[in-house]
mmCIF file of N, CA, C and O in Angstrom:
data_model
loop_
_atom_site.group_PDB
_atom_site.id
_atom_site.type_symbol
_atom_site.label_atom_id
_atom_site.label_comp_id
_atom_site.label_asym_id
_atom_site.label_seq_id
_atom_site.Cartn_x
_atom_site.Cartn_y
_atom_site.Cartn_z
ATOM 1 N N MET S 1 0.707 -1.119 -0.089
ATOM 2 C CA MET S 1 0.069 -0.036 -0.060
ATOM 3 C C MET S 1 0.800 1.147 -0.182
ATOM 4 O O MET S 1 1.788 1.161 0.659
ATOM 5 N N LYS S 2 0.701 2.413 -0.856
ATOM 6 C CA LYS S 2 0.973 3.537 -0.746
ATOM 7 C C LYS S 2 1.186 4.261 0.486
ATOM 8 O O LYS S 2 0.076 3.888 1.054
ATOM 9 N N ASN S 3 1.981 5.041 0.726
ATOM 10 C CA ASN S 3 1.938 6.213 1.921
ATOM 11 C C ASN S 3 0.685 7.260 1.537
ATOM 12 O O ASN S 3 1.103 7.352 0.353
ATOM 13 N N PRO S 4 0.320 7.492 2.719
ATOM 14 C CA PRO S 4 -0.912 8.382 2.103
ATOM 15 C C PRO S 4 -0.211 9.487 1.886
ATOM 16 O O PRO S 4 0.763 10.129 2.478
ATOM 17 N N VAL S 5 -1.103 10.815 1.248
ATOM 18 C CA VAL S 5 -0.810 12.230 1.436
ATOM 19 C C VAL S 5 -1.248 12.799 2.220
ATOM 20 O O VAL S 5 -2.860 12.457 2.609
ATOM 21 N N LEU S 6 -0.920 13.723 3.015
ATOM 22 C CA LEU S 6 -1.108 14.426 4.117
ATOM 23 C C LEU S 6 -1.977 15.990 3.962
ATOM 24 O O LEU S 6 -0.946 16.342 3.146
ATOM 25 N N LEU S 7 -2.942 15.923 3.670
ATOM 26 C CA LEU S 7 -3.425 17.374 3.640
ATOM 27 C C LEU S 7 -3.689 18.087 4.914
ATOM 28 O O LEU S 7 -4.568 17.916 5.633
ATOM 29 N N LEU S 8 -2.821 18.901 5.512
ATOM 30 C CA LEU S 8 -2.717 19.688 6.496
ATOM 31 C C LEU S 8 -3.693 21.052 6.603
ATOM 32 O O LEU S 8 -3.319 21.708 5.423
ATOM 33 N N GLY S 9 -4.848 21.061 7.020
ATOM 34 C CA GLY S 9 -5.771 22.107 6.640
ATOM 35 C C GLY S 9 -7.029 21.609 5.664
ATOM 36 O O GLY S 9 -7.138 22.597 5.228
ATOM 37 N N GLY S 10 -6.760 20.441 5.763
ATOM 38 C CA GLY S 10 -7.854 19.428 4.693
ATOM 39 C C GLY S 10 -9.502 19.560 5.272
ATOM 40 O O GLY S 10 -10.418 19.149 4.242
ATOM 41 N N SER S 11 -9.921 20.111 6.323
ATOM 42 C CA SER S 11 -11.124 20.190 6.385
ATOM 43 C C SER S 11 -11.812 21.494 6.180
ATOM 44 O O SER S 11 -12.847 21.929 6.304
ATOM 45 N N GLY S 12 -10.658 22.705 5.615
ATOM 46 C CA GLY S 12 -11.152 23.906 5.578
ATOM 47 C C GLY S 12 -11.741 24.267 3.969
ATOM 48 O O GLY S 12 -12.143 23.185 3.669
ATOM 49 N N ALA S 13 -12.371 25.329 4.111
ATOM 50 C CA ALA S 13 -12.898 25.360 2.437
ATOM 51 C C ALA S 13 -11.891 25.122 1.040
ATOM 52 O O ALA S 13 -12.147 24.393 0.121
ATOM 53 N N VAL S 14 -10.818 25.527 1.033
ATOM 54 C CA VAL S 14 -9.762 25.046 0.267
ATOM 55 C C VAL S 14 -9.198 23.777 0.377
ATOM 56 O O VAL S 14 -9.517 22.995 -0.431
ATOM 57 N N GLY S 15 -9.166 23.258 1.713
ATOM 58 C CA GLY S 15 -8.740 21.798 1.730
ATOM 59 C C GLY S 15 -9.625 20.716 1.363
ATOM 60 O O GLY S 15 -9.346 19.676 0.890
ATOM 61 N N SER S 16 -10.974 21.273 1.744
ATOM 62 C CA SER S 16 -12.081 20.265 1.667
ATOM 63 C C SER S 16 -11.737 20.226 -0.449
ATOM 64 O O SER S 16 -12.101 18.973 -0.909
ATOM 65 N N ARG S 17 -11.877 21.465 -0.904
ATOM 66 C CA ARG S 17 -12.136 21.058 -2.194
ATOM 67 C C ARG S 17 -10.705 20.495 -2.720
ATOM 68 O O ARG S 17 -10.747 19.706 -3.899
ATOM 69 N N VAL S 18 -9.739 20.526 -2.415
ATOM 70 C CA VAL S 18 -8.525 19.759 -2.656
ATOM 71 C C VAL S 18 -8.514 18.201 -2.272
ATOM 72 O O VAL S 18 -8.382 17.502 -3.445
ATOM 73 N N ALA S 19 -9.164 17.769 -1.318
ATOM 74 C CA ALA S 19 -9.350 16.816 -1.243
ATOM 75 C C ALA S 19 -10.494 16.049 -1.935
ATOM 76 O O ALA S 19 -10.115 15.124 -2.435
ATOM 77 N N ARG S 20 -11.213 16.701 -2.520
ATOM 78 C CA ARG S 20 -12.531 16.356 -3.297
ATOM 79 C C ARG S 20 -11.686 15.932 -4.891
ATOM 80 O O ARG S 20 -12.189 14.835 -5.431
ATOM 81 N N THR S 21 -11.164 17.103 -5.148
ATOM 82 C CA THR S 21 -10.300 16.718 -6.401
ATOM 83 C C THR S 21 -9.394 15.911 -6.578
ATOM 84 O O THR S 21 -9.475 14.873 -7.386
ATOM 85 N N LEU S 22 -8.626 15.447 -5.383
ATOM 86 C CA LEU S 22 -7.552 14.046 -5.484
ATOM 87 C C LEU S 22 -8.622 13.112 -5.538
ATOM 88 O O LEU S 22 -7.785 12.428 -6.163
ATOM 89 N N ARG S 23 -9.522 13.123 -4.771
ATOM 90 C CA ARG S 23 -10.564 11.689 -4.917
ATOM 91 C C ARG S 23 -10.793 11.748 -6.122
ATOM 92 O O ARG S 23 -10.826 10.311 -6.677
ATOM 93 N N ARG S 24 -11.066 12.575 -6.711
ATOM 94 C CA ARG S 24 -11.873 12.318 -8.248
ATOM 95 C C ARG S 24 -10.899 11.760 -9.070
ATOM 96 O O ARG S 24 -10.969 10.854 -9.962
ATOM 97 N N LEU S 25 -9.556 12.331 -9.222
ATOM 98 C CA LEU S 25 -8.398 12.328 -10.097
ATOM 99 C C LEU S 25 -7.736 10.885 -9.517
ATOM 100 O O LEU S 25 -7.220 10.159 -10.371
ATOM 101 N N GLN S 26 -7.970 10.264 -8.392
ATOM 102 C CA GLN S 26 -6.745 9.363 -7.594
ATOM 103 C C GLN S 26 -7.976 8.624 -6.627
ATOM 104 O O GLN S 26 -7.911 8.617 -5.417
ATOM 105 N N PRO S 27 -9.166 7.808 -7.229
ATOM 106 C CA PRO S 27 -9.914 7.094 -6.405
ATOM 107 C C PRO S 27 -8.888 5.972 -5.421
ATOM 108 O O PRO S 27 -10.167 6.028 -4.508
ATOM 109 N N ASP S 28 -7.978 5.577 -5.812
ATOM 110 C CA ASP S 28 -7.411 4.838 -4.722
ATOM 111 C C ASP S 28 -6.519 5.361 -3.875
ATOM 112 O O ASP S 28 -5.797 4.345 -3.044
ATOM 113 N N LEU S 29 -5.996 6.624 -4.131
ATOM 114 C CA LEU S 29 -4.783 7.101 -2.882
ATOM 115 C C LEU S 29 -5.499 7.378 -1.616
ATOM 116 O O LEU S 29 -6.565 7.942 -1.413
ATOM 117 N N PRO S 30 -4.597 6.934 -1.057
ATOM 118 C CA PRO S 30 -4.722 7.154 0.661
ATOM 119 C C PRO S 30 -4.629 8.346 0.837
ATOM 120 O O PRO S 30 -3.575 9.287 0.566
ATOM 121 N N ILE S 31 -5.658 9.327 1.450
ATOM 122 C CA ILE S 31 -5.477 10.503 1.840
ATOM 123 C C ILE S 31 -5.781 10.603 3.580
ATOM 124 O O ILE S 31 -6.569 9.881 3.999
ATOM 125 N N VAL S 32 -5.058 11.440 4.234
ATOM 126 C CA VAL S 32 -5.267 11.784 5.468
ATOM 127 C C VAL S 32 -5.712 13.527 5.503
ATOM 128 O O VAL S 32 -5.014 14.360 5.184
ATOM 129 N N ILE S 33 -6.640 13.612 6.020
ATOM 130 C CA ILE S 33 -7.334 15.409 6.245
ATOM 131 C C ILE S 33 -6.991 15.345 7.638
ATOM 132 O O ILE S 33 -7.567 14.815 8.813
ATOM 133 N N ALA S 34 -6.206 16.161 7.715
ATOM 134 C CA ALA S 34 -5.488 16.826 9.016
ATOM 135 C C ALA S 34 -5.957 17.995 9.250
ATOM 136 O O ALA S 34 -5.812 18.723 8.382
ATOM 137 N N ALA S 35 -6.437 18.353 10.621
ATOM 138 C CA ALA S 35 -7.129 19.542 11.189
ATOM 139 C C ALA S 35 -6.840 19.895 12.422
ATOM 140 O O ALA S 35 -6.904 18.751 13.178
ATOM 141 N N ARG S 36 -6.974 21.122 12.911
ATOM 142 C CA ARG S 36 -7.148 21.304 14.436
ATOM 143 C C ARG S 36 -8.189 20.636 15.072
ATOM 144 O O ARG S 36 -8.332 20.260 16.113
ATOM 145 N N ASN S 37 -9.322 20.914 14.006
ATOM 146 C CA ASN S 37 -10.423 20.103 14.809
ATOM 147 C C ASN S 37 -10.851 18.803 14.249
ATOM 148 O O ASN S 37 -11.214 18.611 13.098
ATOM 149 N N ALA S 38 -10.742 17.916 15.002
ATOM 150 C CA ALA S 38 -10.692 16.461 14.681
ATOM 151 C C ALA S 38 -12.340 16.219 14.336
ATOM 152 O O ALA S 38 -12.356 15.108 13.154
ATOM 153 N N GLU S 39 -13.366 16.704 14.384
ATOM 154 C CA GLU S 39 -14.629 16.420 13.937
ATOM 155 C C GLU S 39 -14.897 16.933 12.535
ATOM 156 O O GLU S 39 -15.473 16.342 11.807
ATOM 157 N N LYS S 40 -14.668 17.942 12.478
ATOM 158 C CA LYS S 40 -14.417 18.861 10.784
ATOM 159 C C LYS S 40 -13.290 17.785 9.948
ATOM 160 O O LYS S 40 -14.069 17.436 8.703
ATOM 161 N N ALA S 41 -12.179 17.169 10.554
ATOM 162 C CA ALA S 41 -11.656 16.448 9.141
ATOM 163 C C ALA S 41 -12.035 15.073 9.539
ATOM 164 O O ALA S 41 -12.224 14.393 8.371
ATOM 165 N N ALA S 42 -12.947 14.527 10.400
ATOM 166 C CA ALA S 42 -13.599 13.485 10.221
ATOM 167 C C ALA S 42 -14.855 13.103 9.288
ATOM 168 O O ALA S 42 -14.735 12.596 8.612
ATOM 169 N N ALA S 43 -15.678 14.485 9.228
ATOM 170 C CA ALA S 43 -16.584 14.964 8.628
ATOM 171 C C ALA S 43 -16.337 14.675 7.058
ATOM 172 O O ALA S 43 -16.921 14.150 6.139
ATOM 173 N N VAL S 44 -15.117 15.785 6.431
ATOM 174 C CA VAL S 44 -14.706 15.761 5.250
ATOM 175 C C VAL S 44 -14.309 14.130 4.839
ATOM 176 O O VAL S 44 -14.347 14.217 3.613
ATOM 177 N N ALA S 45 -13.199 13.612 5.357
ATOM 178 C CA ALA S 45 -12.995 12.329 5.110
ATOM 179 C C ALA S 45 -14.160 11.244 4.828
ATOM 180 O O ALA S 45 -14.268 10.442 3.760
ATOM 181 N N ALA S 46 -14.933 11.184 5.519
ATOM 182 C CA ALA S 46 -16.412 10.737 5.236
ATOM 183 C C ALA S 46 -17.141 11.076 4.247
ATOM 184 O O ALA S 46 -17.569 10.314 3.488
ATOM 185 N N GLN S 47 -17.265 12.409 3.705
ATOM 186 C CA GLN S 47 -17.418 12.757 2.449
ATOM 187 C C GLN S 47 -16.772 12.420 1.300
ATOM 188 O O GLN S 47 -17.610 12.160 0.406
ATOM 189 N N ILE S 48 -15.541 12.366 1.193
ATOM 190 C CA ILE S 48 -14.991 11.922 0.015
ATOM 191 C C ILE S 48 -14.670 10.678 -0.119
ATOM 192 O O ILE S 48 -14.233 10.324 -1.324
ATOM 193 N N GLY S 49 -14.869 9.663 1.047
ATOM 194 C CA GLY S 49 -14.913 8.028 0.569
ATOM 195 C C GLY S 49 -13.399 7.894 0.387
ATOM 196 O O GLY S 49 -12.478 8.557 0.483
ATOM 197 N N GLY S 50 -13.623 6.559 0.212
ATOM 198 C CA GLY S 50 -12.359 5.988 -0.387
ATOM 199 C C GLY S 50 -11.238 5.781 0.731
ATOM 200 O O GLY S 50 -11.750 5.936 2.088
ATOM 201 N N PRO S 51 -10.108 5.422 0.370
ATOM 202 C CA PRO S 51 -9.337 5.182 1.541
ATOM 203 C C PRO S 51 -8.590 6.620 2.027
ATOM 204 O O PRO S 51 -7.935 7.211 1.839
ATOM 205 N N THR S 52 -9.543 6.932 3.033
ATOM 206 C CA THR S 52 -9.343 8.259 3.538
ATOM 207 C C THR S 52 -9.601 8.318 4.836
ATOM 208 O O THR S 52 -10.373 7.529 5.430
ATOM 209 N N THR S 53 -8.666 9.051 5.800
ATOM 210 C CA THR S 53 -8.470 8.810 7.510
ATOM 211 C C THR S 53 -8.705 10.787 7.837
ATOM 212 O O THR S 53 -8.355 10.893 6.944
ATOM 213 N N ALA S 54 -8.997 10.620 8.972
ATOM 214 C CA ALA S 54 -8.779 12.144 9.376
ATOM 215 C C ALA S 54 -7.730 11.855 10.657
ATOM 216 O O ALA S 54 -7.842 10.863 11.284
ATOM 217 N N ALA S 55 -6.917 13.344 10.846
ATOM 218 C CA ALA S 55 -6.290 13.206 11.774
ATOM 219 C C ALA S 55 -6.126 14.659 12.664
ATOM 220 O O ALA S 55 -6.798 15.416 11.694
ATOM 221 N N SER S 56 -5.913 14.657 13.952
ATOM 222 C CA SER S 56 -5.858 15.626 14.394
ATOM 223 C C SER S 56 -4.644 16.527 14.587
ATOM 224 O O SER S 56 -3.722 15.657 14.803
ATOM 225 N N VAL S 57 -4.359 17.780 14.280
ATOM 226 C CA VAL S 57 -2.835 18.129 14.418
ATOM 227 C C VAL S 57 -2.816 19.302 15.549
ATOM 228 O O VAL S 57 -3.740 20.409 15.659
ATOM 229 N N ASP S 58 -1.892 19.781 15.920
ATOM 230 C CA ASP S 58 -1.484 20.427 16.973
ATOM 231 C C ASP S 58 -0.424 21.421 16.546
ATOM 232 O O ASP S 58 0.696 21.020 16.506
ATOM 233 N N LEU S 59 -0.640 22.317 15.780
ATOM 234 C CA LEU S 59 0.460 23.459 15.379
ATOM 235 C C LEU S 59 1.370 24.014 16.363
ATOM 236 O O LEU S 59 2.718 24.370 15.575
ATOM 237 N N SER S 60 1.156 23.783 17.566
ATOM 238 C CA SER S 60 2.442 24.645 18.478
ATOM 239 C C SER S 60 3.482 23.529 18.790
ATOM 240 O O SER S 60 4.519 23.828 19.356
ATOM 241 N N ARG S 61 3.161 22.435 18.244
ATOM 242 C CA ARG S 61 3.882 21.135 18.482
ATOM 243 C C ARG S 61 4.772 20.942 17.565
ATOM 244 O O ARG S 61 4.358 20.946 16.184
ATOM 245 N N GLU S 62 6.255 20.419 17.653
ATOM 246 C CA GLU S 62 7.165 20.459 16.527
ATOM 247 C C GLU S 62 6.683 18.950 15.492
ATOM 248 O O GLU S 62 6.528 19.395 14.419
ATOM 249 N N ASP S 63 6.000 18.406 16.566
ATOM 250 C CA ASP S 63 5.569 16.873 15.465
ATOM 251 C C ASP S 63 4.323 17.006 15.375
ATOM 252 O O ASP S 63 3.874 15.803 14.561
ATOM 253 N N LEU S 64 3.596 18.240 15.659
ATOM 254 C CA LEU S 64 2.217 18.784 15.385
ATOM 255 C C LEU S 64 1.127 17.190 15.725
ATOM 256 O O LEU S 64 -0.235 17.315 15.399
ATOM 257 N N GLY S 65 1.866 16.397 16.777
ATOM 258 C CA GLY S 65 0.695 15.730 17.508
ATOM 259 C C GLY S 65 0.701 14.318 16.657
ATOM 260 O O GLY S 65 -0.435 13.430 16.961
ATOM 261 N N LEU S 66 1.453 14.330 15.617
ATOM 262 C CA LEU S 66 1.105 12.964 14.767
ATOM 263 C C LEU S 66 1.751 11.749 15.377
ATOM 264 O O LEU S 66 2.965 11.899 16.024
ATOM 265 N N GLU S 67 1.869 10.694 14.743
ATOM 266 C CA GLU S 67 2.339 9.754 15.485
ATOM 267 C C GLU S 67 3.828 9.845 15.268
ATOM 268 O O GLU S 67 4.227 9.724 13.698
ATOM 269 N N ALA S 68 4.958 9.334 15.581
ATOM 270 C CA ALA S 68 6.228 9.642 15.261
ATOM 271 C C ALA S 68 6.495 8.424 14.217
ATOM 272 O O ALA S 68 7.472 8.890 13.135
ATOM 273 N N SER S 69 5.709 7.450 14.094
ATOM 274 C CA SER S 69 6.029 6.548 12.799
ATOM 275 C C SER S 69 5.147 6.884 11.555
ATOM 276 O O SER S 69 5.809 6.125 10.397
ATOM 277 N N ALA S 70 4.321 7.477 11.580
ATOM 278 C CA ALA S 70 3.567 7.811 10.640
ATOM 279 C C ALA S 70 4.343 8.254 9.318
ATOM 280 O O ALA S 70 5.623 9.157 9.447
ATOM 281 N N SER S 71 4.222 7.988 7.883
ATOM 282 C CA SER S 71 4.946 8.207 6.619
ATOM 283 C C SER S 71 4.168 8.703 5.489
ATOM 284 O O SER S 71 2.729 7.858 5.649
ATOM 285 N N PHE S 72 4.533 9.774 4.919
ATOM 286 C CA PHE S 72 3.853 10.395 4.049
ATOM 287 C C PHE S 72 4.459 10.202 2.740
ATOM 288 O O PHE S 72 5.361 10.728 2.817
ATOM 289 N N SER S 73 3.633 10.173 1.666
ATOM 290 C CA SER S 73 4.195 10.395 0.184
ATOM 291 C C SER S 73 4.199 11.712 -0.200
ATOM 292 O O SER S 73 5.077 12.085 -1.063
ATOM 293 N N ALA S 74 3.366 12.773 0.635
ATOM 294 C CA ALA S 74 3.384 14.018 0.143
ATOM 295 C C ALA S 74 2.819 14.879 1.087
ATOM 296 O O ALA S 74 2.206 14.077 2.153
ATOM 297 N N VAL S 75 2.922 16.196 1.546
ATOM 298 C CA VAL S 75 2.279 16.818 2.230
ATOM 299 C C VAL S 75 2.233 18.130 1.581
ATOM 300 O O VAL S 75 3.116 19.075 1.335
ATOM 301 N N VAL S 76 0.415 18.268 1.891
ATOM 302 C CA VAL S 76 0.213 19.761 1.440
ATOM 303 C C VAL S 76 -0.152 20.346 2.522
ATOM 304 O O VAL S 76 -1.435 20.181 3.406
ATOM 305 N N THR S 77 0.331 21.913 2.634
ATOM 306 C CA THR S 77 -0.269 22.760 3.420
ATOM 307 C C THR S 77 -1.249 23.973 3.335
ATOM 308 O O THR S 77 -0.993 24.417 1.964
ATOM 309 N N LEU S 78 -2.579 23.830 3.838
ATOM 310 C CA LEU S 78 -3.291 24.259 3.155
ATOM 311 C C LEU S 78 -4.031 25.433 4.571
ATOM 312 O O LEU S 78 -5.302 25.728 4.750
ATOM 313 N N LEU S 79 -2.987 25.679 5.062
ATOM 314 C CA LEU S 79 -3.490 26.758 6.239
ATOM 315 C C LEU S 79 -2.443 27.549 6.843
ATOM 316 O O LEU S 79 -1.171 27.021 6.324
ATOM 317 N N LYS S 80 -2.647 28.458 8.061
ATOM 318 C CA LYS S 80 -1.529 29.309 8.353
ATOM 319 C C LYS S 80 -0.832 28.548 9.460
ATOM 320 O O LYS S 80 -1.367 27.997 10.441
ATOM 321 N N ASP S 81 0.525 28.822 9.375
ATOM 322 C CA ASP S 81 1.227 28.131 10.996
ATOM 323 C C ASP S 81 2.062 29.072 11.487
ATOM 324 O O ASP S 81 3.128 29.222 10.981
ATOM 325 N N PRO S 82 1.268 30.024 12.615
ATOM 326 C CA PRO S 82 2.122 30.979 13.338
ATOM 327 C C PRO S 82 3.231 30.362 14.166
ATOM 328 O O PRO S 82 4.425 31.060 14.277
ATOM 329 N N TRP S 83 3.594 29.184 14.561
ATOM 330 C CA TRP S 83 4.641 28.340 14.697
ATOM 331 C C TRP S 83 5.566 27.909 13.972
ATOM 332 O O TRP S 83 6.759 27.843 14.396
ATOM 333 N N LEU S 84 5.499 27.959 12.307
ATOM 334 C CA LEU S 84 6.360 27.811 11.716
ATOM 335 C C LEU S 84 6.651 26.102 11.952
ATOM 336 O O LEU S 84 7.794 25.544 11.377
ATOM 337 N N ASN S 85 5.662 25.395 12.441
ATOM 338 C CA ASN S 85 6.043 23.679 12.568
ATOM 339 C C ASN S 85 5.842 22.994 11.388
ATOM 340 O O ASN S 85 6.170 21.585 11.408
ATOM 341 N N LEU S 86 5.014 23.344 10.572
ATOM 342 C CA LEU S 86 4.681 22.482 9.593
ATOM 343 C C LEU S 86 6.139 22.557 8.329
ATOM 344 O O LEU S 86 5.989 21.739 7.841
#
């Protein structure tokens, strides 16, 4: 299985549109919708379907609160990060 694409800010207006476009163009692509609000991320993940999961991120942490073993094929930043941890 391919490593997923991480969409940071994937639950916002632009991020959810990017997620839907990726799903349409690449139906089998694993996607992780990452957002500060886990419920919004989960809702977008459910909407776009396919191999999509949701994750909560904490921009104030250097590791963003993601699992240390997490591996991604690409990272797309769709939000502002005042801490510059992205």
